[in-house]
Amino acid sequence: METSADEIAPKAPELPKFDETVVGASGGDVPTETLVEQVVLWRDLKLSGAIFGAVNLICILTLFLKYSFLSVFSFLVMLLLTASFLFENGAKLLEGHLGKENIPQPSFGLEPFNADAIQAKVPQLVDFLNENITKLRDIVTCKDNKTTLRAIGVAFCFYLLGRIFPDLVLFYLLFLSAFILPKVYEMNKEQIDAAAAQAQERIAEESAKAYKIAEERTKEYSDIASKKFNETASPYLEKYQPQLDTLRQRFSKASVQAPADVASAAASEVTKKAE
């Protein structure tokens, strides 16, 4: 039985496709997931595994083996170009036996952009940018003091993180968290939500207690300060009270006499002009 060249030739690998809906455990459809969500939730094991392994390799080489990022990047580019060179030249040798149309042409993910798809996303991107620019402007111009104070607190936390961790270490920790924590949460959603609810209730209770204690202490210290001030200021007020009363009386007489003097001067001026 003869075998055709079409049956022998390997089929071109298909790029990963993502469905518009993701089927849940119950069999029903759930809302559409973005590409980032599908990657970090490991919907496609090959794609997520490739990204996870590549970034881990780069971080291990740069952080622990002390290679520079430039040298690691250049080495990976060299490997990619070498593989492409060997594949293309090997494919040319097999064209006579298999036919050029039966030899897959890998794109290495370098697909051209779709103008229509990009233009469809532009209004959403513009709305997103305008919304966040408005929020940022409100924070900078202190439209709401609480929001601005929260932003100051967040910036201070990032400052502390920058003092503790180098930038690359912090990026690596965030990357590991992005690929591990969402999947762990998805697999243990009920337990984590229950624990988070209990923690939130506990924090609310402790915050209420702390606020009440702070309010009581503030009132107590305010009363003590007012009492101390009265005890300290009373002798001076009693000593200089006559002088204060005299100044008050003189000021009252001057304020009453001044309009009368002005009226008298105006009347005499009118009389002179009439004469």
Coordinates of C-alpha atoms in Angstrom, one line a residue, residues 2-182:
E2 CA 1.5 3.3 -1.1
T3 CA 1.7 6.3 1.3
S4 CA 1.4 9.8 -0.2
A5 CA 3.6 12.7 0.8
D6 CA 0.7 14.4 2.4
E7 CA 0.3 11.5 4.9
I8 CA 4.0 11.5 5.7
A9 CA 4.4 15.3 6.1
P10 CA 4.0 16.6 9.6
K11 CA 1.1 19.0 10.1
A12 CA 1.8 22.6 11.0
P13 CA 1.4 23.3 14.7
E14 CA -1.6 25.4 15.5
L15 CA -1.4 28.5 17.6
P16 CA -3.3 28.4 20.9
K17 CA -6.9 29.5 20.5
F18 CA -9.0 30.9 23.3
D19 CA -12.7 30.4 23.5
E20 CA -15.0 33.4 24.0
T21 CA -16.5 31.6 27.0
V22 CA -15.0 29.3 29.5
V23 CA -17.0 26.3 30.7
G24 CA -17.2 26.0 34.5
A25 CA -17.2 23.0 36.7
S26 CA -21.0 22.9 36.6
G27 CA -21.1 22.9 32.8
G28 CA -22.5 26.4 32.5
D29 CA -20.9 29.3 30.7
V30 CA -19.0 31.9 32.8
P31 CA -18.1 35.4 31.6
T32 CA -15.4 35.8 29.0
E33 CA -11.8 35.8 30.3
T34 CA -9.0 37.9 28.9
L35 CA -5.8 36.5 27.6
V36 CA -3.9 37.5 30.8
E37 CA -6.5 35.8 33.0
Q38 CA -6.4 32.6 30.9
V39 CA -2.6 32.6 31.2
V40 CA -2.3 33.1 35.0
L41 CA -5.2 30.7 35.6
W42 CA -3.4 28.0 33.5
R43 CA -6.3 27.5 31.0
D44 CA -3.7 26.5 28.4
L45 CA -1.0 24.4 30.1
K46 CA 1.4 24.7 27.2
L47 CA 1.2 28.5 26.9
S48 CA 1.2 29.2 30.6
G49 CA 4.0 26.6 31.2
A50 CA 6.2 28.2 28.4
I51 CA 5.8 31.7 29.8
F52 CA 6.3 30.6 33.4
G53 CA 9.4 28.5 32.5
A54 CA 10.9 31.2 30.4
V55 CA 10.6 34.0 33.0
N56 CA 11.8 31.7 35.7
L57 CA 14.9 30.8 33.6
I58 CA 15.7 34.4 33.0
C59 CA 15.2 35.4 36.6
I60 CA 17.3 32.5 37.9
L61 CA 20.1 33.3 35.5
T62 CA 20.1 37.0 36.4
L63 CA 19.4 36.8 40.1
F64 CA 21.3 33.7 41.3
L65 CA 23.9 33.0 38.6
K66 CA 24.7 36.7 38.2
Y67 CA 24.3 36.9 34.5
S68 CA 23.4 40.3 33.2
F69 CA 19.9 40.7 31.6
L70 CA 21.5 41.9 28.4
S71 CA 23.7 38.8 28.1
V72 CA 20.7 36.5 28.9
F73 CA 18.5 38.2 26.3
S74 CA 21.2 38.1 23.7
F75 CA 21.8 34.4 24.3
L76 CA 18.1 33.6 24.0
V77 CA 17.9 35.6 20.7
M78 CA 20.9 33.7 19.5
L79 CA 19.2 30.4 20.3
L80 CA 16.0 31.5 18.5
L81 CA 17.9 32.6 15.4
T82 CA 20.0 29.4 15.4
A83 CA 16.9 27.2 15.6
S84 CA 15.2 29.2 12.8
F85 CA 18.3 29.0 10.6
L86 CA 18.6 25.2 11.1
F87 CA 14.9 24.7 10.5
E88 CA 14.7 26.8 7.3
N89 CA 17.8 25.2 5.7
G90 CA 16.7 21.7 6.7
A91 CA 13.3 22.4 5.2
K92 CA 14.9 23.4 1.9
L93 CA 16.6 20.1 1.8
L94 CA 13.3 18.3 2.2
E95 CA 11.3 20.4 -0.3
G96 CA 12.2 18.0 -3.1
H97 CA 10.8 15.0 -1.2
L98 CA 7.8 16.4 0.6
G99 CA 6.9 19.5 -1.3
K100 CA 7.2 23.0 -0.1
E101 CA 3.5 23.3 0.7
N102 CA 3.7 20.3 3.1
I103 CA 6.5 21.9 5.3
P104 CA 5.1 24.0 8.1
Q105 CA 6.3 27.6 8.4
P106 CA 6.4 28.6 12.0
S107 CA 5.8 32.2 12.8
F108 CA 7.4 32.2 16.3
G109 CA 4.4 34.3 17.5
L110 CA 5.3 37.2 15.2
E111 CA 1.9 37.6 13.7
P112 CA 1.0 40.9 12.0
F113 CA -1.5 43.2 13.9
N114 CA -5.1 43.2 12.9
A115 CA -6.0 46.9 12.3
D116 CA -9.8 46.3 12.7
A117 CA -9.3 44.5 16.1
I118 CA -7.0 47.3 17.3
Q119 CA -9.4 50.0 16.2
A120 CA -12.3 48.3 18.0
K121 CA -10.3 48.4 21.3
V122 CA -9.3 52.1 20.9
P123 CA -12.5 53.6 22.4
Q124 CA -12.2 51.2 25.4
L125 CA -8.5 52.2 25.9
V126 CA -9.3 55.9 25.6
D127 CA -12.1 55.6 28.2
F128 CA -9.9 53.6 30.5
L129 CA -7.0 56.2 30.2
N130 CA -9.3 59.2 30.7
E131 CA -11.0 57.6 33.7
N132 CA -7.6 56.9 35.4
I133 CA -6.2 60.3 34.5
T134 CA -9.2 61.9 36.1
K135 CA -8.7 59.9 39.2
L136 CA -5.0 60.7 39.3
R137 CA -5.7 64.4 38.8
D138 CA -8.2 64.3 41.7
I139 CA -5.6 62.7 43.9
V140 CA -2.9 65.2 43.0
T141 CA -5.2 68.2 43.4
C142 CA -6.6 66.8 46.8
K143 CA -10.2 66.7 45.7
D144 CA -10.7 64.2 48.5
N145 CA -8.3 64.3 51.5
K146 CA -8.9 60.7 52.4
T147 CA -8.0 59.5 48.9
T148 CA -4.9 61.6 48.8
L149 CA -3.8 60.3 52.2
R150 CA -4.4 56.7 51.0
A151 CA -2.2 57.4 48.0
I152 CA 0.5 58.8 50.3
G153 CA 0.3 55.6 52.4
V154 CA 0.5 53.4 49.3
A155 CA 3.6 55.4 48.0
F156 CA 5.2 55.0 51.4
C157 CA 4.6 51.2 51.3
F158 CA 6.2 51.0 47.9
Y159 CA 9.1 53.1 49.2
L160 CA 9.6 50.6 52.0
L161 CA 9.4 47.6 49.6
G162 CA 12.0 49.3 47.4
R163 CA 14.3 49.7 50.4
I164 CA 13.9 46.0 51.3
F165 CA 13.9 44.3 47.9
P166 CA 15.8 45.1 44.7
D167 CA 13.7 45.8 41.7
L168 CA 14.3 42.5 40.0
V169 CA 13.6 40.5 43.1
L170 CA 10.4 42.4 43.6
F171 CA 9.4 41.7 40.0
Y172 CA 10.2 38.0 40.4
L173 CA 8.1 37.8 43.6
L174 CA 5.2 39.5 41.9
F175 CA 5.5 37.2 38.9
L176 CA 5.4 34.1 41.0
S177 CA 2.4 35.5 42.9
A178 CA 0.6 36.2 39.7
F179 CA 1.0 32.7 38.5
I180 CA 0.4 30.9 41.8
L181 CA -2.1 32.9 43.9
P182 CA -5.0 33.2 41.4

